[in-house]
CSV table of C-alpha atoms in Angstrom, one decimal:
chain,number,residue,atom,x,y,z
A,401,TRP,CA,182.4,-23.7,14.9
A,402,LYS,CA,180.5,-24.2,11.4
A,403,ASN,CA,177.2,-24.4,12.9
A,404,ILE,CA,177.3,-20.4,14.2
A,405,LYS,CA,174.5,-18.6,12.5
A,406,TYR,CA,175.1,-15.0,12.9
A,407,ARG,CA,177.4,-13.3,10.4
A,408,GLN,CA,180.7,-11.7,11.0
A,409,ASP,CA,182.6,-9.3,9.2
A,410,MET,CA,185.0,-11.6,7.4
A,411,PRO,CA,187.8,-11.2,4.7
A,412,PRO,CA,186.9,-12.5,1.3
A,413,PRO,CA,187.0,-16.3,0.8
A,414,GLY,CA,190.6,-16.7,-0.7
A,415,GLY,CA,191.9,-13.9,0.9
A,416,TYR,CA,192.9,-10.4,-0.3
A,417,GLY,CA,194.6,-9.6,-3.4
A,418,ALA,CA,198.3,-8.4,-3.1
A,419,VAL,CA,198.8,-4.6,-2.1
A,420,PRO,CA,201.5,-2.9,-4.5
A,421,TYR,CA,203.9,-2.0,-1.9
A,422,LYS,CA,207.0,-1.4,-4.4
A,423,ARG,CA,208.2,2.2,-5.0
A,424,ASN,CA,206.6,3.5,-8.8
A,425,LEU,CA,209.1,6.1,-10.1
A,426,PRO,CA,209.0,6.4,-13.9
A,427,VAL,CA,211.4,7.8,-15.7
A,428,ARG,CA,210.1,10.9,-17.6
A,429,GLY,CA,211.8,12.6,-20.1
A,430,LEU,CA,215.8,11.9,-21.0
A,431,GLY,CA,216.7,11.2,-17.1
A,432,GLY,CA,219.7,10.8,-15.8
A,433,PHE,CA,223.1,11.3,-17.6
A,434,ALA,CA,221.7,12.0,-20.9
A,435,LEU,CA,220.2,15.5,-19.7
A,436,PHE,CA,223.5,16.2,-18.3
A,437,GLY,CA,225.0,15.6,-21.5
A,438,LEU,CA,222.8,17.8,-23.0
A,439,GLY,CA,223.5,20.6,-21.0
A,440,ILE,CA,227.0,20.1,-21.3
A,441,GLY,CA,226.7,19.5,-25.3
A,442,LEU,CA,224.9,22.9,-25.9
A,443,SER,CA,227.1,24.4,-23.7
A,444,ALA,CA,230.3,23.1,-25.1
A,445,ILE,CA,228.5,24.3,-28.4
A,446,GLY,CA,228.1,27.7,-27.3
A,447,VAL,CA,232.3,27.8,-26.2
A,448,LYS,CA,233.4,26.7,-29.6
A,449,MET,CA,231.1,29.4,-31.2
A,450,LEU,CA,232.4,32.3,-28.4
A,451,TRP,CA,235.8,30.9,-29.1
A,452,GLU,CA,235.7,31.2,-32.9
A,453,ARG,CA,234.4,34.6,-32.3
A,454,LYS,CA,237.1,35.5,-30.2
A,455,VAL,CA,240.2,34.5,-32.5
A,456,LEU,CA,238.3,36.5,-34.9
A,457,GLU,CA,238.3,39.6,-33.5
A,458,GLU,CA,242.3,39.2,-32.1
A,459,PHE,CA,242.8,38.5,-35.8
A,460,THR,CA,240.9,41.7,-36.8
A,461,ASN,CA,242.7,43.7,-34.1
A,462,GLN,CA,246.0,42.6,-34.6
A,463,GLU,CA,245.4,43.5,-38.2
A,464,SER,CA,244.1,46.9,-38.3
A,465,HIS,CA,246.7,48.1,-35.3
A,466,GLN,CA,249.6,46.6,-37.6
A,467,ALA,CA,248.3,48.7,-40.5
A,468,GLU,CA,248.3,51.3,-38.4
A,469,LEU,CA,251.5,51.0,-36.7
A,470,VAL,CA,253.5,50.5,-40.2
A,471,TYR,CA,253.3,54.1,-41.2
A,472,TYR,CA,254.5,55.8,-37.5
A,473,PRO,CA,258.3,55.8,-39.2
A,474,LEU,CA,257.0,58.2,-42.3
A,475,LEU,CA,254.7,60.4,-40.1
A,476,GLN,CA,257.8,60.8,-37.4
A,477,ALA,CA,259.8,61.6,-40.4
A,478,GLU,CA,257.5,64.3,-41.6
A,479,LYS,CA,257.2,65.7,-38.0
A,480,ASP,CA,260.8,65.7,-37.3
A,481,ARG,CA,261.3,68.0,-40.4
A,482,THR,CA,258.4,69.9,-39.5
A,483,GLU,CA,259.8,70.4,-36.3
A,484,LEU,CA,263.7,71.4,-37.3
A,485,ARG,CA,261.9,73.9,-39.7
A,486,LEU,CA,260.2,76.0,-36.5
A,487,HIS,CA,263.2,75.5,-34.6
A,488,LYS,CA,265.3,77.7,-37.3
A,489,GLU,CA,262.3,80.0,-37.6
A,490,LYS,CA,262.3,80.4,-33.5
A,491,ILE,CA,265.9,81.2,-33.3
A,492,GLU,CA,265.6,83.1,-36.7
A,493,SER,CA,263.1,85.6,-35.1
A,494,GLU,CA,265.1,85.8,-31.8
A,495,ALA,CA,268.0,87.0,-33.9
A,496,LEU,CA,265.5,89.5,-35.8
A,497,ASN,CA,263.4,91.1,-33.5
A,498,ILE,CA,266.1,90.9,-30.4
A,499,VAL,CA,269.2,91.4,-31.5
A,500,GLY,CA,268.3,92.9,-35.1
A,501,THR,CA,266.0,95.8,-33.4
A,502,GLY,CA,268.4,97.0,-30.8
A,503,PHE,CA,266.7,95.5,-28.2
A,504,ASP,CA,269.5,93.1,-26.8
A,505,PRO,CA,272.6,93.3,-28.9
A,506,THR,CA,274.5,90.8,-26.7
A,507,TYR,CA,271.5,88.3,-26.4
A,508,GLU,CA,272.5,85.0,-28.5
A,509,PRO,CA,269.8,83.6,-30.7
A,510,GLY,CA,268.9,79.7,-29.2
A,511,MET,CA,270.9,80.7,-25.7
A,512,GLY,CA,267.4,81.6,-24.1
A,513,ASN,CA,267.0,78.5,-22.4
A,514,VAL,CA,266.6,77.0,-19.3
A,515,TYR,CA,269.9,74.5,-19.5
A,516,HIS,CA,272.4,77.7,-20.5
A,517,THR,CA,273.6,74.8,-23.5
A,518,PRO,CA,273.1,74.1,-27.3
A,519,VAL,CA,270.4,71.7,-26.5
A,520,TYR,CA,267.9,70.6,-29.0
A,521,GLU,CA,264.1,71.7,-27.7
A,522,PRO,CA,261.1,70.4,-29.5
A,523,PRO,CA,258.4,72.7,-29.7
A,524,LEU,CA,255.9,73.2,-26.8
A,525,MET,CA,252.6,72.2,-26.9
A,526,GLU,CA,251.9,75.8,-25.7
A,527,SER,CA,252.7,77.1,-29.1
A,528,LEU,CA,250.0,75.4,-30.7
A,529,SER,CA,246.3,76.7,-30.8
A,530,PRO,CA,243.7,75.1,-28.1
A,531,PHE,CA,242.1,73.3,-31.1
A,532,TRP,CA,244.8,71.1,-32.2
A,533,GLN,CA,246.5,70.5,-29.0
A,534,SER,CA,243.3,68.7,-28.1
A,535,ILE,CA,243.6,66.6,-31.8
A,536,ARG,CA,247.3,66.1,-30.8
A,537,LEU,CA,246.1,64.7,-27.5
A,538,TRP,CA,243.3,62.2,-29.1
A,539,TYR,CA,245.3,61.4,-32.3
A,540,GLN,CA,248.4,60.3,-30.3
I,70,MET,CA,243.2,75.7,-43.5
I,71,PRO,CA,246.7,74.9,-42.3
I,72,GLY,CA,247.3,71.4,-41.0
I,73,ASN,CA,245.8,68.0,-41.0
I,74,PHE,CA,246.0,64.8,-39.2
I,75,ILE,CA,248.8,64.1,-40.7
I,76,ASN,CA,250.7,67.2,-39.8
I,77,PRO,CA,249.1,68.3,-37.0
I,78,TYR,CA,251.6,71.4,-36.1
I,79,GLY,CA,249.8,73.5,-39.0
I,80,HIS,CA,252.9,74.5,-40.4
I,81,VAL,CA,252.4,76.7,-43.3
I,82,PRO,CA,255.6,76.4,-45.5
I,83,VAL,CA,257.2,79.9,-45.2
I,84,ASP,CA,260.2,80.9,-47.6
I,85,THR,CA,263.0,82.4,-44.9
I,86,THR,CA,266.0,81.8,-47.4
I,87,ALA,CA,266.2,85.7,-47.1
I,88,PHE,CA,267.5,85.4,-43.8
I,89,GLU,CA,270.1,82.9,-45.0
I,90,GLU,CA,271.2,84.6,-48.1
I,91,ALA,CA,272.0,87.8,-45.8
I,92,ALA,CA,275.1,89.5,-46.0
I,93,GLY,CA,276.5,88.7,-41.8
I,94,VAL,CA,274.8,85.3,-42.2
I,95,LYS,CA,276.2,83.7,-45.5
I,96,GLU,CA,279.9,83.4,-44.4
I,97,LYS,CA,279.1,81.4,-41.1
I,98,ILE,CA,277.0,78.9,-42.7
I,99,ASP,CA,279.4,75.4,-42.5
I,100,PRO,CA,278.6,73.1,-45.3
I,101,GLU,CA,277.3,71.0,-42.8
I,102,LEU,CA,274.7,73.0,-41.7
I,103,ALA,CA,274.1,74.3,-45.1
I,104,GLY,CA,273.2,70.4,-45.8
I,105,ILE,CA,270.7,70.1,-43.1
I,106,LEU,CA,269.2,73.5,-43.9
I,107,LYS,CA,268.3,72.0,-47.4
I,108,ASP,CA,267.2,68.4,-46.5
I,109,ILE,CA,264.5,70.1,-44.0
I,110,LYS,CA,262.8,72.1,-46.7
I,111,ARG,CA,261.6,69.0,-48.1
I,112,GLY,CA,257.8,68.5,-47.8
I,113,ASP,CA,255.3,66.6,-46.9
I,114,LEU,CA,253.7,64.0,-49.2
I,115,GLY,CA,250.4,64.2,-47.8
I,116,VAL,CA,248.7,60.8,-48.7
I,117,PRO,CA,245.1,60.4,-46.8
I,118,SER,CA,244.7,58.2,-43.9
I,119,HIS,CA,242.6,55.8,-45.5
I,120,VAL,CA,244.7,55.2,-48.4
I,121,LEU,CA,248.0,54.8,-46.3
I,122,LYS,CA,245.9,51.8,-44.3
I,123,ALA,CA,244.5,50.4,-47.3
I,124,SER,CA,248.0,49.8,-48.9
I,125,ALA,CA,249.6,49.3,-45.8
I,126,PHE,CA,250.8,45.8,-46.1
I,127,GLN,CA,252.5,46.1,-49.1
I,128,TYR,CA,254.4,49.0,-47.8
I,129,ALA,CA,255.4,47.0,-45.3
I,130,ASN,CA,256.9,44.6,-47.9
I,131,GLU,CA,259.0,47.5,-49.6
I,132,CYS,CA,260.0,50.0,-46.7
I,133,ASN,CA,260.1,48.1,-43.1
I,134,GLU,CA,264.2,48.1,-43.3
I,135,VAL,CA,264.9,51.6,-44.4
I,136,ASN,CA,261.8,52.6,-41.2
I,137,LYS,CA,263.8,50.5,-39.0
I,138,GLU,CA,267.0,52.2,-39.7
I,139,PHE,CA,265.6,55.7,-39.4
I,140,MET,CA,264.0,54.7,-35.9
I,141,LEU,CA,266.9,52.9,-34.6
I,142,CYS,CA,269.2,56.4,-35.5
I,143,ARG,CA,266.5,58.3,-33.7
I,144,GLU,CA,266.5,56.0,-30.8
I,145,GLU,CA,270.1,56.0,-30.1
I,146,GLU,CA,271.5,59.6,-31.3
I,147,LEU,CA,267.9,61.5,-29.9
I,148,ASP,CA,269.0,64.8,-31.7
I,149,PRO,CA,266.5,64.5,-35.4
I,150,ARG,CA,269.3,66.7,-37.1
I,151,LYS,CA,271.8,63.5,-37.0
I,152,CYS,CA,269.4,61.4,-38.9
I,153,LEU,CA,268.4,63.1,-41.9
I,154,LYS,CA,270.1,61.0,-43.9
I,155,TYR,CA,267.9,58.0,-43.0
I,156,ASN,CA,264.9,60.8,-42.5
I,157,LEU,CA,265.2,61.3,-46.3
I,158,LYS,CA,265.6,58.1,-47.4
I,159,VAL,CA,262.0,57.2,-45.4
I,160,SER,CA,260.5,59.8,-47.7
I,161,ASP,CA,261.9,58.8,-51.0
I,162,CYS,CA,260.9,55.3,-50.9
I,163,ALA,CA,257.1,56.0,-49.4
I,164,GLU,CA,257.2,58.8,-52.7
I,165,ASN,CA,258.5,55.9,-55.0
I,166,PHE,CA,255.4,53.1,-53.5
I,167,PHE,CA,252.6,55.6,-53.5
I,168,ARG,CA,253.9,56.7,-57.0
I,169,LYS,CA,254.1,53.3,-58.4
I,170,MET,CA,250.8,52.3,-56.7
I,171,THR,CA,248.6,55.4,-58.1
I,172,THR,CA,249.5,54.8,-61.0
I,173,ALA,CA,249.2,50.8,-61.7
I,174,CYS,CA,245.8,50.2,-59.1
I,175,ALA,CA,244.0,53.7,-59.2
I,176,ASP,CA,240.3,52.6,-59.3
I,177,GLU,CA,240.8,49.3,-56.7
I,178,ILE,CA,242.6,51.8,-54.2
I,179,VAL,CA,239.8,54.4,-54.4
I,180,ALA,CA,237.2,51.7,-53.9
I,181,PHE,CA,238.8,50.2,-51.0
I,182,GLY,CA,239.3,53.3,-49.6
I,183,THR,CA,236.1,54.8,-49.9
I,184,CYS,CA,234.9,51.2,-48.2
I,185,LEU,CA,237.2,51.5,-45.4
I,186,GLU,CA,236.0,55.3,-44.5
I,187,ARG,CA,232.7,53.5,-43.8
I,188,ASP,CA,233.6,51.8,-40.8
I,189,HIS,CA,234.0,54.5,-37.7
I,190,LYS,CA,237.4,52.0,-36.8
I,191,ARG,CA,238.3,51.6,-40.4
I,192,SER,CA,238.2,47.8,-40.2
I,193,PHE,CA,239.0,45.4,-42.5
I,194,VAL,CA,236.4,43.3,-42.1
I,195,TYR,CA,233.5,44.6,-44.0
I,196,CYS,CA,235.9,45.3,-47.3
I,197,ARG,CA,236.9,41.8,-48.0
I,198,ASP,CA,236.2,42.1,-51.8
I,199,GLU,CA,237.6,45.2,-52.6
I,200,GLN,CA,241.1,44.0,-50.2
I,201,VAL,CA,240.9,41.0,-53.1
I,202,LYS,CA,240.6,43.1,-56.1
I,203,PHE,CA,243.4,45.6,-54.7
I,204,ASP,CA,245.9,42.8,-53.5
I,205,ARG,CA,245.3,40.9,-56.9
I,206,CYS,CA,246.1,44.2,-59.0
I,207,MET,CA,249.0,45.0,-57.0
I,208,PHE,CA,250.6,41.0,-57.2
I,209,GLU,CA,250.0,40.7,-60.9
I,210,LYS,CA,251.1,44.5,-62.3
I,211,LEU,CA,253.8,45.4,-59.9
I,212,GLY,CA,254.6,41.7,-58.1
I,213,ILE,CA,254.2,43.1,-54.9
I,214,ASP,CA,252.9,40.7,-52.1
I,215,LYS,CA,251.8,41.2,-48.4
I,216,LYS,CA,253.8,41.0,-45.8
I,217,TYR,CA,251.6,38.9,-42.5
I,218,HIS,CA,253.7,39.9,-39.9
I,219,ALA,CA,253.9,43.7,-40.8
I,220,VAL,CA,255.3,44.7,-37.5
I,221,GLU,CA,257.7,42.2,-35.9
I,222,LEU,CA,258.4,41.6,-32.0
I,223,ASP,CA,261.8,41.0,-32.8
I,224,GLN,CA,263.3,43.0,-35.4
I,225,THR,CA,266.9,43.2,-36.8
I,226,VAL,CA,268.0,46.3,-38.3
I,227,LYS,CA,270.9,46.0,-40.9
I,228,THR,CA,272.6,49.9,-41.2
I,229,ASP,CA,276.0,51.3,-41.8
I,230,ARG,CA,276.4,53.0,-38.7
I,231,PRO,CA,278.7,51.3,-36.1
I,232,ALA,CA,277.0,49.9,-32.8
I,233,PRO,CA,277.5,52.3,-29.9
I,234,LYS,CA,279.5,51.6,-27.2
I,235,ASN,CA,277.6,52.9,-24.3
I,236,PRO,CA,274.0,53.1,-25.7
I,237,PHE,CA,272.2,54.2,-22.5
I,238,LYS,CA,274.4,57.0,-21.7
I,239,LEU,CA,276.0,55.6,-18.5
I,240,LYS,CA,278.7,57.5,-16.5
I,241,ASN,CA,281.8,55.7,-15.7
I,242,TYR,CA,281.0,53.4,-18.5
I,243,ASP,CA,284.8,52.8,-18.8
I,244,HIS,CA,285.7,52.3,-15.4
I,245,PRO,CA,288.3,49.9,-15.0
I,246,GLN,CA,287.4,46.8,-12.9
I,247,PRO,CA,288.0,47.2,-9.2
I,248,LEU,CA,291.1,45.3,-7.3
I,249,MET,CA,290.3,42.0,-5.6
I,250,PRO,CA,292.3,40.3,-2.9
I,251,ASP,CA,293.5,36.8,-3.7
I,252,TRP,CA,291.4,34.3,-2.3
I,253,ASN,CA,294.0,31.7,-2.9
I,254,ARG,CA,296.3,33.6,-0.6
I,255,PRO,CA,298.0,31.4,2.6
I,256,LEU,CA,295.3,32.1,5.5
I,257,PRO,CA,297.2,32.0,9.1
I,258,LYS,CA,295.4,29.1,11.3
I,259,ILE,CA,293.3,30.7,14.0
I,260,GLU,CA,293.8,28.4,17.1
I,261,ASP,CA,291.3,28.9,20.1
């Protein structure tokens, strides 16, 4: 067969080179566990910041709330004295205006309540003006 | 203008001694009632709210026991006329404390209070410098320290009042135990 005089489309002498058939996926950037670690690390830093802020907020609110609760007995004591003064003036006014004027001499001051017993009734909200009714609801 | 946030009833004190000293009334007043009528004539302190909040932790150190006694009496008796003794103790303690405080540390408390008023929630966070100065002044001049837990969860109260037997006012509290059968008695055998 070496004596054939025509040209054929043959591969080059020595054969072709190697075909790069193996996969080529290079790692770009951090990659893999490092990327997860970065995300988890930044989240942990954020969680720590939020936790510290939460603890500080709880402490400041507790501090503020306790400072207001400390004075509840003093304000209640003053309120009790005021209520008793109003109760006394109510009974006195019943005595003066109903019995003293002769409208109903048999009326007993302080017995005009519903229960027919000497029960202590604190003053009603209706006896206050509307402005002070609204303020009292908000403040308490 | 009558009334403020401390006394929202706005009661303007009226002199009603004319009725008490009238002829037909004076004889019928017992000494107990006379004591009550004298006690309730006491007025309010009128301390503004920013000063109250600023001095709260030192006030708690001085007056917490007295306040607890008063609140206990109030909850058990449900009648403020029976707790006027403790009511006046509370006011006395508060008056003494505020008198001492305002004579010793006037500038510091005023600065602290006006700083607190700048915040709509009256929070202590924005006024730590003034708070430090006030606390230091109180501790050095009067020896009064702050109380960390100003309001406790488990509170024990020492009073001279005896413990009540039926605090919730239940009926049949002293009802005797019911007669139960003798469980160890000899029972007859049952044969089917």
